[in-house]
């Protein structure tokens, strides 16, 4: 996730939060949830594709969710240090 809060906004410089979701490809598409590669992507340590997972389970491991949680921590820390 790339973020830029603009000059002076919370004192943050533009940056990048980079996370991944490791996994593999299923033999055949499975599941009805999600979009894109969800029916064929099996996260590491899982037997289900991301299309077979309930939203809460998928959100907990999602690379986007992880990136935004890291970004939220960065912003919160910076806001705490503001005068």
Short mmCIF file of N, CA and C in Angstrom, two decimals:
data_model
loop_
_atom_site.label_atom_id
_atom_site.label_comp_id
_atom_site.label_asym_id
_atom_site.label_seq_id
_atom_site.Cartn_x
_atom_site.Cartn_y
_atom_site.Cartn_z
N UNK A 1 0.86 -1.17 0.00
CA UNK A 1 0.00 0.00 0.00
C UNK A 1 0.90 1.22 0.00
N UNK A 2 0.71 2.10 -0.97
CA UNK A 2 1.44 3.36 -1.03
C UNK A 2 0.62 4.39 -0.28
N UNK A 3 1.27 5.22 0.51
CA UNK A 3 0.54 6.29 1.18
C UNK A 3 1.27 7.60 1.03
N UNK A 4 0.48 8.66 0.91
CA UNK A 4 1.00 10.01 0.86
C UNK A 4 -0.03 10.90 1.51
N UNK A 5 0.36 11.54 2.59
CA UNK A 5 -0.59 12.38 3.32
C UNK A 5 -0.40 13.84 3.02
N UNK A 6 0.54 14.15 2.14
CA UNK A 6 0.74 15.54 1.73
C UNK A 6 1.66 16.28 2.67
N UNK A 7 2.18 17.40 2.21
CA UNK A 7 3.14 18.17 2.99
C UNK A 7 2.54 18.63 4.31
N UNK A 8 3.23 18.33 5.38
CA UNK A 8 2.83 18.82 6.69
C UNK A 8 1.72 18.03 7.35
N UNK A 9 0.98 17.24 6.62
CA UNK A 9 -0.11 16.48 7.21
C UNK A 9 0.44 15.39 8.10
N UNK A 10 0.27 15.52 9.37
CA UNK A 10 0.74 14.58 10.38
C UNK A 10 2.25 14.36 10.32
N UNK A 11 2.96 15.16 9.56
CA UNK A 11 4.41 15.05 9.50
C UNK A 11 4.92 13.81 8.81
N UNK A 12 4.10 13.11 8.08
CA UNK A 12 4.51 11.87 7.43
C UNK A 12 5.04 12.12 6.03
N UNK A 13 6.11 11.45 5.71
CA UNK A 13 6.61 11.45 4.34
C UNK A 13 5.90 10.33 3.59
N UNK A 14 5.80 10.46 2.26
CA UNK A 14 5.22 9.35 1.49
C UNK A 14 6.02 8.07 1.73
N UNK A 15 5.35 6.96 1.63
CA UNK A 15 6.04 5.69 1.86
C UNK A 15 5.28 4.52 1.28
N UNK A 16 5.81 3.34 1.52
CA UNK A 16 5.21 2.12 1.02
C UNK A 16 5.18 1.11 2.16
N UNK A 17 4.04 0.45 2.31
CA UNK A 17 3.91 -0.68 3.22
C UNK A 17 3.79 -1.90 2.33
N UNK A 18 4.69 -2.85 2.49
CA UNK A 18 4.74 -4.01 1.62
C UNK A 18 4.59 -5.28 2.45
N UNK A 19 3.55 -6.04 2.17
CA UNK A 19 3.35 -7.34 2.81
C UNK A 19 2.92 -8.35 1.74
N UNK A 20 3.02 -9.61 2.07
CA UNK A 20 2.63 -10.65 1.11
C UNK A 20 1.70 -11.66 1.78
N UNK A 21 1.04 -12.44 0.96
CA UNK A 21 0.26 -13.58 1.41
C UNK A 21 0.79 -14.78 0.65
N UNK A 22 1.57 -15.60 1.34
CA UNK A 22 2.17 -16.78 0.71
C UNK A 22 1.12 -17.86 0.50
N UNK A 23 1.30 -18.63 -0.55
CA UNK A 23 0.38 -19.72 -0.81
C UNK A 23 0.67 -20.39 -2.13
N UNK A 24 -0.30 -21.16 -2.59
CA UNK A 24 -0.13 -21.88 -3.84
C UNK A 24 -1.42 -21.88 -4.65
N UNK A 25 -1.38 -22.60 -5.75
CA UNK A 25 -2.50 -22.65 -6.68
C UNK A 25 -3.20 -24.00 -6.55
N UNK A 26 -4.53 -23.97 -6.44
CA UNK A 26 -5.34 -25.19 -6.34
C UNK A 26 -5.36 -25.92 -7.68
N UNK A 27 -5.67 -27.21 -7.64
CA UNK A 27 -5.78 -28.00 -8.86
C UNK A 27 -6.95 -27.56 -9.73
N UNK A 28 -7.99 -27.06 -9.08
CA UNK A 28 -9.19 -26.60 -9.80
C UNK A 28 -9.84 -25.50 -8.97
N UNK A 29 -10.58 -24.59 -9.61
CA UNK A 29 -11.25 -23.54 -8.85
C UNK A 29 -12.24 -24.13 -7.84
N UNK A 30 -12.27 -23.51 -6.64
CA UNK A 30 -13.19 -23.94 -5.59
C UNK A 30 -13.70 -22.70 -4.85
N UNK A 31 -14.96 -22.72 -4.50
CA UNK A 31 -15.54 -21.65 -3.69
C UNK A 31 -16.26 -20.61 -4.51
N UNK A 32 -17.14 -19.89 -3.82
CA UNK A 32 -17.98 -18.91 -4.50
C UNK A 32 -17.76 -17.49 -4.03
N UNK A 33 -16.94 -17.31 -3.02
CA UNK A 33 -16.71 -15.97 -2.47
C UNK A 33 -15.55 -15.29 -3.18
N UNK A 34 -15.43 -13.99 -2.98
CA UNK A 34 -14.28 -13.26 -3.49
C UNK A 34 -14.35 -13.00 -4.98
N UNK A 35 -13.18 -12.73 -5.53
CA UNK A 35 -13.07 -12.37 -6.95
C UNK A 35 -11.66 -12.67 -7.41
N UNK A 36 -11.40 -12.46 -8.68
CA UNK A 36 -10.05 -12.61 -9.22
C UNK A 36 -9.50 -14.00 -8.99
N UNK A 37 -8.36 -14.08 -8.33
CA UNK A 37 -7.69 -15.36 -8.12
C UNK A 37 -8.22 -16.14 -6.92
N UNK A 38 -9.18 -15.60 -6.17
CA UNK A 38 -9.67 -16.25 -4.95
C UNK A 38 -10.06 -17.73 -5.12
N UNK A 39 -10.74 -18.12 -6.20
CA UNK A 39 -11.12 -19.53 -6.34
C UNK A 39 -9.95 -20.50 -6.55
N UNK A 40 -8.78 -19.99 -6.90
CA UNK A 40 -7.65 -20.90 -7.14
C UNK A 40 -6.49 -20.69 -6.16
N UNK A 41 -6.55 -19.67 -5.30
CA UNK A 41 -5.44 -19.39 -4.40
C UNK A 41 -5.67 -20.05 -3.04
N UNK A 42 -4.70 -20.87 -2.61
CA UNK A 42 -4.73 -21.54 -1.31
C UNK A 42 -3.63 -20.94 -0.45
N UNK A 43 -3.99 -20.16 0.58
CA UNK A 43 -2.97 -19.57 1.44
C UNK A 43 -2.15 -20.65 2.15
N UNK A 44 -0.88 -20.33 2.38
CA UNK A 44 0.02 -21.25 3.09
C UNK A 44 -0.60 -21.63 4.43
N UNK A 45 -0.60 -22.92 4.75
CA UNK A 45 -1.16 -23.40 6.01
C UNK A 45 -2.66 -23.66 5.96
N UNK A 46 -3.28 -23.42 4.82
CA UNK A 46 -4.72 -23.61 4.63
C UNK A 46 -4.98 -24.75 3.67
N UNK A 47 -6.16 -25.35 3.79
CA UNK A 47 -6.60 -26.33 2.79
C UNK A 47 -7.68 -25.72 1.90
N UNK A 48 -8.24 -24.58 2.34
CA UNK A 48 -9.29 -23.90 1.58
C UNK A 48 -8.69 -22.86 0.65
N UNK A 49 -9.39 -22.63 -0.48
CA UNK A 49 -9.03 -21.48 -1.30
C UNK A 49 -9.58 -20.24 -0.60
N UNK A 50 -9.10 -19.06 -1.00
CA UNK A 50 -9.63 -17.85 -0.39
C UNK A 50 -11.10 -17.64 -0.75
N UNK A 51 -11.58 -18.25 -1.84
CA UNK A 51 -12.99 -18.17 -2.20
C UNK A 51 -13.87 -19.07 -1.33
N UNK A 52 -13.26 -20.00 -0.62
CA UNK A 52 -14.01 -20.88 0.28
C UNK A 52 -14.04 -20.34 1.71
N UNK A 53 -13.29 -19.31 1.97
CA UNK A 53 -13.18 -18.77 3.33
C UNK A 53 -14.26 -17.73 3.61
N UNK A 54 -14.79 -17.74 4.85
CA UNK A 54 -15.67 -16.65 5.24
C UNK A 54 -14.88 -15.34 5.21
N UNK A 55 -15.55 -14.24 5.01
CA UNK A 55 -14.89 -12.94 4.90
C UNK A 55 -13.99 -12.65 6.09
N UNK A 56 -14.41 -12.96 7.30
CA UNK A 56 -13.60 -12.67 8.49
C UNK A 56 -12.28 -13.43 8.46
N UNK A 57 -12.31 -14.69 8.03
CA UNK A 57 -11.08 -15.47 7.94
C UNK A 57 -10.15 -14.90 6.87
N UNK A 58 -10.72 -14.59 5.72
CA UNK A 58 -9.92 -14.06 4.62
C UNK A 58 -9.33 -12.70 5.00
N UNK A 59 -10.15 -11.83 5.60
CA UNK A 59 -9.68 -10.50 5.99
C UNK A 59 -8.53 -10.57 7.01
N UNK A 60 -8.56 -11.57 7.87
CA UNK A 60 -7.52 -11.70 8.90
C UNK A 60 -6.15 -12.00 8.29
N UNK A 61 -6.11 -12.66 7.12
CA UNK A 61 -4.82 -13.03 6.52
C UNK A 61 -4.51 -12.26 5.25
N UNK A 62 -5.47 -11.50 4.76
CA UNK A 62 -5.33 -10.78 3.49
C UNK A 62 -4.10 -9.87 3.47
N UNK A 63 -3.38 -9.84 2.36
CA UNK A 63 -2.23 -8.96 2.23
C UNK A 63 -2.66 -7.50 2.30
N UNK A 64 -3.82 -7.19 1.77
CA UNK A 64 -4.32 -5.81 1.85
C UNK A 64 -4.65 -5.44 3.30
N UNK A 65 -5.32 -6.36 3.98
CA UNK A 65 -5.66 -6.11 5.38
C UNK A 65 -4.42 -5.93 6.24
N UNK A 66 -3.42 -6.80 6.02
CA UNK A 66 -2.16 -6.68 6.77
C UNK A 66 -1.50 -5.33 6.51
N UNK A 67 -1.47 -4.92 5.25
CA UNK A 67 -0.83 -3.66 4.89
C UNK A 67 -1.53 -2.48 5.55
N UNK A 68 -2.85 -2.49 5.53
CA UNK A 68 -3.57 -1.37 6.14
C UNK A 68 -3.46 -1.37 7.66
N UNK A 69 -3.35 -2.54 8.28
CA UNK A 69 -3.12 -2.57 9.74
C UNK A 69 -1.75 -1.98 10.07
N UNK A 70 -0.73 -2.29 9.28
CA UNK A 70 0.60 -1.70 9.48
C UNK A 70 0.53 -0.19 9.27
N UNK A 71 -0.14 0.25 8.22
CA UNK A 71 -0.28 1.67 7.94
C UNK A 71 -1.00 2.38 9.09
N UNK A 72 -2.04 1.77 9.63
CA UNK A 72 -2.77 2.36 10.75
C UNK A 72 -1.85 2.55 11.95
N UNK A 73 -0.97 1.58 12.21
CA UNK A 73 -0.02 1.70 13.31
C UNK A 73 0.95 2.86 13.07
N UNK A 74 1.44 3.00 11.84
CA UNK A 74 2.37 4.08 11.50
C UNK A 74 1.70 5.43 11.72
N UNK A 75 0.50 5.58 11.21
CA UNK A 75 -0.22 6.85 11.34
C UNK A 75 -0.50 7.13 12.81
N UNK A 76 -0.96 6.14 13.56
CA UNK A 76 -1.26 6.36 14.98
C UNK A 76 -0.03 6.79 15.75
N UNK A 77 1.11 6.14 15.51
CA UNK A 77 2.35 6.52 16.20
C UNK A 77 2.76 7.94 15.86
N UNK A 78 2.62 8.31 14.60
CA UNK A 78 2.99 9.66 14.19
C UNK A 78 2.05 10.70 14.80
N UNK A 79 0.78 10.40 14.87
CA UNK A 79 -0.18 11.35 15.44
C UNK A 79 0.06 11.53 16.93
N UNK A 80 0.46 10.49 17.61
CA UNK A 80 0.74 10.58 19.05
C UNK A 80 1.92 11.50 19.30
N UNK A 81 2.89 11.54 18.39
CA UNK A 81 4.09 12.36 18.56
C UNK A 81 3.92 13.80 18.10
N UNK A 82 2.73 14.16 17.62
CA UNK A 82 2.50 15.53 17.17
C UNK A 82 2.29 16.44 18.37
N UNK A 83 2.77 17.69 18.27
CA UNK A 83 2.59 18.63 19.39
C UNK A 83 1.13 18.99 19.59
#
